[in-house]
Amino acid sequence: MQRIKAALRWDTRSETAKTLFLLAIVIGGTFGGYGIFMLAMGTTSPLVVVTSGSMEPTLYRGDLLAIQARSEDNIQVGDIIVYVDDWYQASPIVHRVIEIQEQPDGTKHFFTKGDANAFIDPEYRTIDEILGVVVFTVPAVGNVSIWMRGGGYIPVIILFILILFGPEIYDYLKKEDTDETNSDGLEEATNDTVNA
């Protein structure tokens, strides 16, 4: 029983093992939290970043949006929605609902327009294309995501690895340097003893 307790003791673990364990907890917690957020918001994409200026001055490029799924009866004129479209697949589109037309079969067609755009969008949206309605925004936070999509993530990853494992690498190299110095001194002492 003592051996099991000793094996589970945190202070007997190497710094690398502790770091990897904490990293696993952070990553697991992040994905778990995001999964719960997805369930709460009712959509697979609860967070979206504005990537164009079509909604200025209401929303700006780089704003982070939280969206919530809604039934078509709960989407109103004036709501800002996020939708996907076949003609623009690069990222979801964020525009305002400016008109709703109910069809004879009971379905609704949503006509949208960007606040900064002169014309309405070319086609209507159906509920199947709508990811959700914007419920709150966090200004400028999404700029990090836009920056990283442009290749800026590589230096960030390198910096993260250096911060995470730098002390371990430094200690390892320092230990090897000390071992070499000790073995050189031992070798010289051995040579002096043999020559005497």
PDB file of C-alpha atoms in Angstrom:
ATOM      1  CA  MET A   1       0.000   0.000   0.000  1.00  0.00           C
ATOM      2  CA  GLN A   2       2.863   2.370   0.787  1.00  0.00           C
ATOM      3  CA  ARG A   3       4.333   1.781  -2.675  1.00  0.00           C
ATOM      4  CA  ILE A   4       1.044   2.792  -4.311  1.00  0.00           C
ATOM      5  CA  LYS A   5       0.843   5.956  -2.212  1.00  0.00           C
ATOM      6  CA  ALA A   6       4.458   6.767  -3.039  1.00  0.00           C
ATOM      7  CA  ALA A   7       3.810   6.237  -6.763  1.00  0.00           C
ATOM      8  CA  LEU A   8       0.868   8.637  -6.659  1.00  0.00           C
ATOM      9  CA  ARG A   9       2.716  11.396  -4.774  1.00  0.00           C
ATOM     10  CA  TRP A  10       2.904  14.589  -6.767  1.00  0.00           C
ATOM     11  CA  ASP A  11       6.271  15.689  -5.394  1.00  0.00           C
ATOM     12  CA  THR A  12       8.036  12.538  -6.615  1.00  0.00           C
ATOM     13  CA  ARG A  13       7.128  13.231 -10.253  1.00  0.00           C
ATOM     14  CA  SER A  14       9.566  14.865 -12.644  1.00  0.00           C
ATOM     15  CA  GLU A  15       8.839  18.413 -13.726  1.00  0.00           C
ATOM     16  CA  THR A  16       8.173  17.199 -17.278  1.00  0.00           C
ATOM     17  CA  ALA A  17       5.540  14.720 -16.081  1.00  0.00           C
ATOM     18  CA  LYS A  18       3.894  17.417 -13.954  1.00  0.00           C
ATOM     19  CA  THR A  19       3.884  19.855 -16.868  1.00  0.00           C
ATOM     20  CA  LEU A  20       2.387  17.302 -19.270  1.00  0.00           C
ATOM     21  CA  PHE A  21      -0.257  16.335 -16.710  1.00  0.00           C
ATOM     22  CA  LEU A  22      -1.285  19.964 -16.152  1.00  0.00           C
ATOM     23  CA  LEU A  23      -1.286  20.591 -19.906  1.00  0.00           C
ATOM     24  CA  ALA A  24      -3.611  17.600 -20.381  1.00  0.00           C
ATOM     25  CA  ILE A  25      -5.946  18.998 -17.711  1.00  0.00           C
ATOM     26  CA  VAL A  26      -6.003  22.439 -19.349  1.00  0.00           C
ATOM     27  CA  ILE A  27      -6.643  21.024 -22.834  1.00  0.00           C
ATOM     28  CA  GLY A  28      -9.279  18.591 -21.555  1.00  0.00           C
ATOM     29  CA  GLY A  29     -10.976  21.344 -19.566  1.00  0.00           C
ATOM     30  CA  THR A  30     -10.972  23.676 -22.555  1.00  0.00           C
ATOM     31  CA  PHE A  31     -12.542  21.143 -24.910  1.00  0.00           C
ATOM     32  CA  GLY A  32     -14.946  19.962 -22.219  1.00  0.00           C
ATOM     33  CA  GLY A  33     -16.006  23.531 -21.481  1.00  0.00           C
ATOM     34  CA  TYR A  34     -16.453  24.256 -25.176  1.00  0.00           C
ATOM     35  CA  GLY A  35     -18.568  21.094 -25.513  1.00  0.00           C
ATOM     36  CA  ILE A  36     -20.822  22.227 -22.668  1.00  0.00           C
ATOM     37  CA  PHE A  37     -21.056  25.686 -24.268  1.00  0.00           C
ATOM     38  CA  MET A  38     -22.082  24.038 -27.578  1.00  0.00           C
ATOM     39  CA  LEU A  39     -24.860  22.136 -25.823  1.00  0.00           C
ATOM     40  CA  ALA A  40     -26.054  25.224 -23.955  1.00  0.00           C
ATOM     41  CA  MET A  41     -26.193  27.331 -27.118  1.00  0.00           C
ATOM     42  CA  GLY A  42     -27.720  24.539 -29.229  1.00  0.00           C
ATOM     43  CA  THR A  43     -25.281  24.864 -32.126  1.00  0.00           C
ATOM     44  CA  THR A  44     -22.027  23.267 -33.234  1.00  0.00           C
ATOM     45  CA  SER A  45     -20.516  26.728 -33.802  1.00  0.00           C
ATOM     46  CA  PRO A  46     -21.360  28.802 -30.718  1.00  0.00           C
ATOM     47  CA  LEU A  47     -18.420  31.185 -31.254  1.00  0.00           C
ATOM     48  CA  VAL A  48     -17.828  33.026 -34.525  1.00  0.00           C
ATOM     49  CA  VAL A  49     -15.380  35.774 -35.462  1.00  0.00           C
ATOM     50  CA  VAL A  50     -16.438  38.656 -37.714  1.00  0.00           C
ATOM     51  CA  THR A  51     -14.078  38.574 -40.706  1.00  0.00           C
ATOM     52  CA  SER A  52     -15.352  41.490 -42.800  1.00  0.00           C
ATOM     53  CA  GLY A  53     -16.598  45.030 -42.398  1.00  0.00           C
ATOM     54  CA  SER A  54     -20.084  44.365 -43.782  1.00  0.00           C
ATOM     55  CA  MET A  55     -21.757  44.887 -40.382  1.00  0.00           C
ATOM     56  CA  GLU A  56     -20.001  48.121 -39.376  1.00  0.00           C
ATOM     57  CA  PRO A  57     -20.661  50.170 -37.296  1.00  0.00           C
ATOM     58  CA  THR A  58     -22.613  47.555 -35.301  1.00  0.00           C
ATOM     59  CA  LEU A  59     -19.936  44.851 -35.485  1.00  0.00           C
ATOM     60  CA  TYR A  60     -16.306  45.230 -36.492  1.00  0.00           C
ATOM     61  CA  ARG A  61     -13.798  42.867 -38.037  1.00  0.00           C
ATOM     62  CA  GLY A  62     -12.284  40.845 -35.206  1.00  0.00           C
ATOM     63  CA  ASP A  63     -15.308  40.920 -32.892  1.00  0.00           C
ATOM     64  CA  LEU A  64     -16.052  37.575 -31.244  1.00  0.00           C
ATOM     65  CA  LEU A  65     -19.727  36.597 -31.384  1.00  0.00           C
ATOM     66  CA  ALA A  66     -21.620  34.098 -29.266  1.00  0.00           C
ATOM     67  CA  ILE A  67     -24.555  32.658 -31.175  1.00  0.00           C
ATOM     68  CA  GLN A  68     -27.537  30.621 -30.073  1.00  0.00           C
ATOM     69  CA  ALA A  69     -29.682  28.324 -32.191  1.00  0.00           C
ATOM     70  CA  ARG A  70     -33.300  29.389 -32.499  1.00  0.00           C
ATOM     71  CA  SER A  71     -36.375  28.010 -34.193  1.00  0.00           C
ATOM     72  CA  GLU A  72     -37.566  29.954 -37.221  1.00  0.00           C
ATOM     73  CA  ASP A  73     -40.504  31.315 -35.201  1.00  0.00           C
ATOM     74  CA  ASN A  74     -38.055  32.906 -32.740  1.00  0.00           C
ATOM     75  CA  ILE A  75     -36.039  34.816 -35.346  1.00  0.00           C
ATOM     76  CA  GLN A  76     -37.271  38.382 -35.792  1.00  0.00           C
ATOM     77  CA  VAL A  77     -36.635  41.230 -38.219  1.00  0.00           C
ATOM     78  CA  GLY A  78     -33.629  43.114 -36.848  1.00  0.00           C
ATOM     79  CA  ASP A  79     -31.896  40.037 -35.410  1.00  0.00           C
ATOM     80  CA  ILE A  80     -28.293  39.535 -36.449  1.00  0.00           C
ATOM     81  CA  ILE A  81     -27.876  35.976 -37.679  1.00  0.00           C
ATOM     82  CA  VAL A  82     -24.927  33.826 -38.675  1.00  0.00           C
ATOM     83  CA  TYR A  83     -25.468  31.587 -41.679  1.00  0.00           C
ATOM     84  CA  VAL A  84     -23.592  29.438 -44.163  1.00  0.00           C
ATOM     85  CA  ASP A  85     -23.993  29.837 -47.886  1.00  0.00           C
ATOM     86  CA  ASP A  86     -22.990  27.780 -50.923  1.00  0.00           C
ATOM     87  CA  TRP A  87     -21.720  30.833 -52.823  1.00  0.00           C
ATOM     88  CA  TYR A  88     -19.335  31.864 -50.025  1.00  0.00           C
ATOM     89  CA  GLN A  89     -17.882  28.900 -48.180  1.00  0.00           C
ATOM     90  CA  ALA A  90     -14.784  30.569 -46.679  1.00  0.00           C
ATOM     91  CA  SER A  91     -16.527  31.355 -43.385  1.00  0.00           C
ATOM     92  CA  PRO A  92     -20.027  31.872 -41.998  1.00  0.00           C
ATOM     93  CA  ILE A  93     -21.714  35.158 -42.898  1.00  0.00           C
ATOM     94  CA  VAL A  94     -22.941  37.585 -40.238  1.00  0.00           C
ATOM     95  CA  HIS A  95     -25.832  39.790 -41.449  1.00  0.00           C
ATOM     96  CA  ARG A  96     -29.055  41.323 -40.165  1.00  0.00           C
ATOM     97  CA  VAL A  97     -32.529  39.957 -40.963  1.00  0.00           C
ATOM     98  CA  ILE A  98     -34.389  42.741 -42.797  1.00  0.00           C
ATOM     99  CA  GLU A  99     -37.462  40.847 -44.003  1.00  0.00           C
ATOM    100  CA  ILE A 100     -39.225  37.554 -43.292  1.00  0.00           C
ATOM    101  CA  GLN A 101     -41.651  36.000 -45.781  1.00  0.00           C
ATOM    102  CA  GLU A 102     -43.852  33.134 -44.665  1.00  0.00           C
ATOM    103  CA  GLN A 103     -44.453  30.584 -47.400  1.00  0.00           C
ATOM    104  CA  PRO A 104     -47.725  28.690 -48.082  1.00  0.00           C
ATOM    105  CA  ASP A 105     -46.195  25.519 -46.621  1.00  0.00           C
ATOM    106  CA  GLY A 106     -45.483  27.356 -43.326  1.00  0.00           C
ATOM    107  CA  THR A 107     -41.725  27.690 -43.765  1.00  0.00           C
ATOM    108  CA  LYS A 108     -40.061  31.086 -43.640  1.00  0.00           C
ATOM    109  CA  HIS A 109     -37.611  32.808 -45.958  1.00  0.00           C
ATOM    110  CA  PHE A 110     -35.216  35.224 -44.260  1.00  0.00           C
ATOM    111  CA  PHE A 111     -33.817  38.113 -46.291  1.00  0.00           C
ATOM    112  CA  THR A 112     -30.581  39.557 -44.948  1.00  0.00           C
ATOM    113  CA  LYS A 113     -28.245  42.488 -45.452  1.00  0.00           C
ATOM    114  CA  GLY A 114     -25.012  43.714 -43.952  1.00  0.00           C
ATOM    115  CA  ASP A 115     -25.452  47.058 -42.162  1.00  0.00           C
ATOM    116  CA  ALA A 116     -22.620  48.569 -44.241  1.00  0.00           C
ATOM    117  CA  ASN A 117     -23.802  47.046 -47.533  1.00  0.00           C
ATOM    118  CA  ALA A 118     -25.862  48.992 -50.074  1.00  0.00           C
ATOM    119  CA  PHE A 119     -27.877  45.984 -51.264  1.00  0.00           C
ATOM    120  CA  ILE A 120     -29.619  43.013 -49.692  1.00  0.00           C
ATOM    121  CA  ASP A 121     -27.999  39.592 -50.019  1.00  0.00           C
ATOM    122  CA  PRO A 122     -28.695  37.860 -53.365  1.00  0.00           C
ATOM    123  CA  GLU A 123     -30.908  35.083 -51.996  1.00  0.00           C
ATOM    124  CA  TYR A 124     -33.108  34.343 -49.024  1.00  0.00           C
ATOM    125  CA  ARG A 125     -31.971  32.132 -46.145  1.00  0.00           C
ATOM    126  CA  THR A 126     -33.825  29.127 -44.763  1.00  0.00           C
ATOM    127  CA  ILE A 127     -33.647  27.834 -41.205  1.00  0.00           C
ATOM    128  CA  ASP A 128     -31.361  25.006 -42.390  1.00  0.00           C
ATOM    129  CA  GLU A 129     -28.667  27.533 -43.367  1.00  0.00           C
ATOM    130  CA  ILE A 130     -28.854  29.570 -40.154  1.00  0.00           C
ATOM    131  CA  LEU A 131     -26.345  28.598 -37.469  1.00  0.00           C
ATOM    132  CA  GLY A 132     -27.834  30.925 -34.891  1.00  0.00           C
ATOM    133  CA  VAL A 133     -28.667  34.405 -33.671  1.00  0.00           C
ATOM    134  CA  VAL A 134     -26.019  36.654 -32.128  1.00  0.00           C
ATOM    135  CA  VAL A 135     -26.660  36.912 -28.372  1.00  0.00           C
ATOM    136  CA  PHE A 136     -23.550  38.814 -27.276  1.00  0.00           C
ATOM    137  CA  THR A 137     -20.283  40.151 -28.631  1.00  0.00           C
ATOM    138  CA  VAL A 138     -16.776  40.630 -27.291  1.00  0.00           C
ATOM    139  CA  PRO A 139     -15.049  43.406 -29.242  1.00  0.00           C
ATOM    140  CA  ALA A 140     -11.666  42.753 -30.901  1.00  0.00           C
ATOM    141  CA  VAL A 141     -10.958  39.396 -29.193  1.00  0.00           C
ATOM    142  CA  GLY A 142     -11.333  37.559 -32.504  1.00  0.00           C
ATOM    143  CA  ASN A 143      -8.377  39.446 -33.976  1.00  0.00           C
ATOM    144  CA  VAL A 144      -6.150  36.778 -32.430  1.00  0.00           C
ATOM    145  CA  SER A 145      -7.974  34.128 -34.472  1.00  0.00           C
ATOM    146  CA  ILE A 146      -7.687  36.184 -37.668  1.00  0.00           C
ATOM    147  CA  TRP A 147      -3.978  36.764 -37.023  1.00  0.00           C
ATOM    148  CA  MET A 148      -3.357  33.066 -36.393  1.00  0.00           C
ATOM    149  CA  ARG A 149      -5.168  32.063 -39.602  1.00  0.00           C
ATOM    150  CA  GLY A 150      -2.655  34.185 -41.480  1.00  0.00           C
ATOM    151  CA  GLY A 151       0.269  32.015 -40.320  1.00  0.00           C
ATOM    152  CA  GLY A 152       0.944  33.902 -37.105  1.00  0.00           C
ATOM    153  CA  TYR A 153       0.385  30.750 -35.083  1.00  0.00           C
ATOM    154  CA  ILE A 154       3.846  29.300 -35.815  1.00  0.00           C
ATOM    155  CA  PRO A 155       5.803  31.772 -33.634  1.00  0.00           C
ATOM    156  CA  VAL A 156       3.124  31.430 -30.952  1.00  0.00           C
ATOM    157  CA  ILE A 157       3.518  27.641 -30.877  1.00  0.00           C
ATOM    158  CA  ILE A 158       7.315  27.901 -30.761  1.00  0.00           C
ATOM    159  CA  LEU A 159       7.121  30.446 -27.932  1.00  0.00           C
ATOM    160  CA  PHE A 160       4.623  28.267 -26.046  1.00  0.00           C
ATOM    161  CA  ILE A 161       6.900  25.220 -26.355  1.00  0.00           C
ATOM    162  CA  LEU A 162       9.905  27.239 -25.191  1.00  0.00           C
ATOM    163  CA  ILE A 163       8.008  28.586 -22.186  1.00  0.00           C
ATOM    164  CA  LEU A 164       6.651  25.145 -21.359  1.00  0.00           C
ATOM    165  CA  PHE A 165       9.784  23.066 -21.829  1.00  0.00           C
ATOM    166  CA  GLY A 166      12.550  25.703 -21.724  1.00  0.00           C
ATOM    167  CA  PRO A 167      13.357  25.247 -18.026  1.00  0.00           C
ATOM    168  CA  GLU A 168      13.493  21.465 -18.472  1.00  0.00           C
ATOM    169  CA  ILE A 169      15.826  21.727 -21.464  1.00  0.00           C
ATOM    170  CA  TYR A 170      18.017  24.248 -19.620  1.00  0.00           C
ATOM    171  CA  ASP A 171      18.289  21.998 -16.542  1.00  0.00           C
ATOM    172  CA  TYR A 172      19.082  18.984 -18.726  1.00  0.00           C
ATOM    173  CA  LEU A 173      21.816  20.815 -20.638  1.00  0.00           C
ATOM    174  CA  LYS A 174      23.227  22.265 -17.410  1.00  0.00           C
ATOM    175  CA  LYS A 175      23.327  18.776 -15.870  1.00  0.00           C
ATOM    176  CA  GLU A 176      25.138  17.345 -18.916  1.00  0.00           C
ATOM    177  CA  ASP A 177      27.658  20.197 -18.810  1.00  0.00           C
ATOM    178  CA  THR A 178      28.266  19.510 -15.109  1.00  0.00           C
ATOM    179  CA  ASP A 179      28.659  15.772 -15.799  1.00  0.00           C
ATOM    180  CA  GLU A 180      31.221  16.464 -18.545  1.00  0.00           C
ATOM    181  CA  THR A 181      33.157  18.839 -16.283  1.00  0.00           C
ATOM    182  CA  ASN A 182      33.186  16.261 -13.486  1.00  0.00           C
ATOM    183  CA  SER A 183      34.300  13.461 -15.812  1.00  0.00           C
ATOM    184  CA  ASP A 184      37.104  15.676 -17.246  1.00  0.00           C
ATOM    185  CA  GLY A 185      38.325  16.482 -13.741  1.00  0.00           C
ATOM    186  CA  LEU A 186      38.163  12.815 -12.757  1.00  0.00           C
ATOM    187  CA  GLU A 187      40.104  11.855 -15.888  1.00  0.00           C
ATOM    188  CA  GLU A 188      42.835  14.442 -15.120  1.00  0.00           C
ATOM    189  CA  ALA A 189      43.069  13.255 -11.534  1.00  0.00           C
ATOM    190  CA  THR A 190      43.378   9.657 -12.736  1.00  0.00           C
ATOM    191  CA  ASN A 191      46.140  10.629 -15.194  1.00  0.00           C
ATOM    192  CA  ASP A 192      48.018  12.502 -12.443  1.00  0.00           C
ATOM    193  CA  THR A 193      47.811   9.468 -10.163  1.00  0.00           C
ATOM    194  CA  VAL A 194      49.043   7.105 -12.888  1.00  0.00           C
ATOM    195  CA  ASN A 195      51.953   9.409 -13.827  1.00  0.00           C
ATOM    196  CA  ALA A 196      53.127   9.687 -10.227  1.00  0.00           C
TER     197      ALA A 196
END
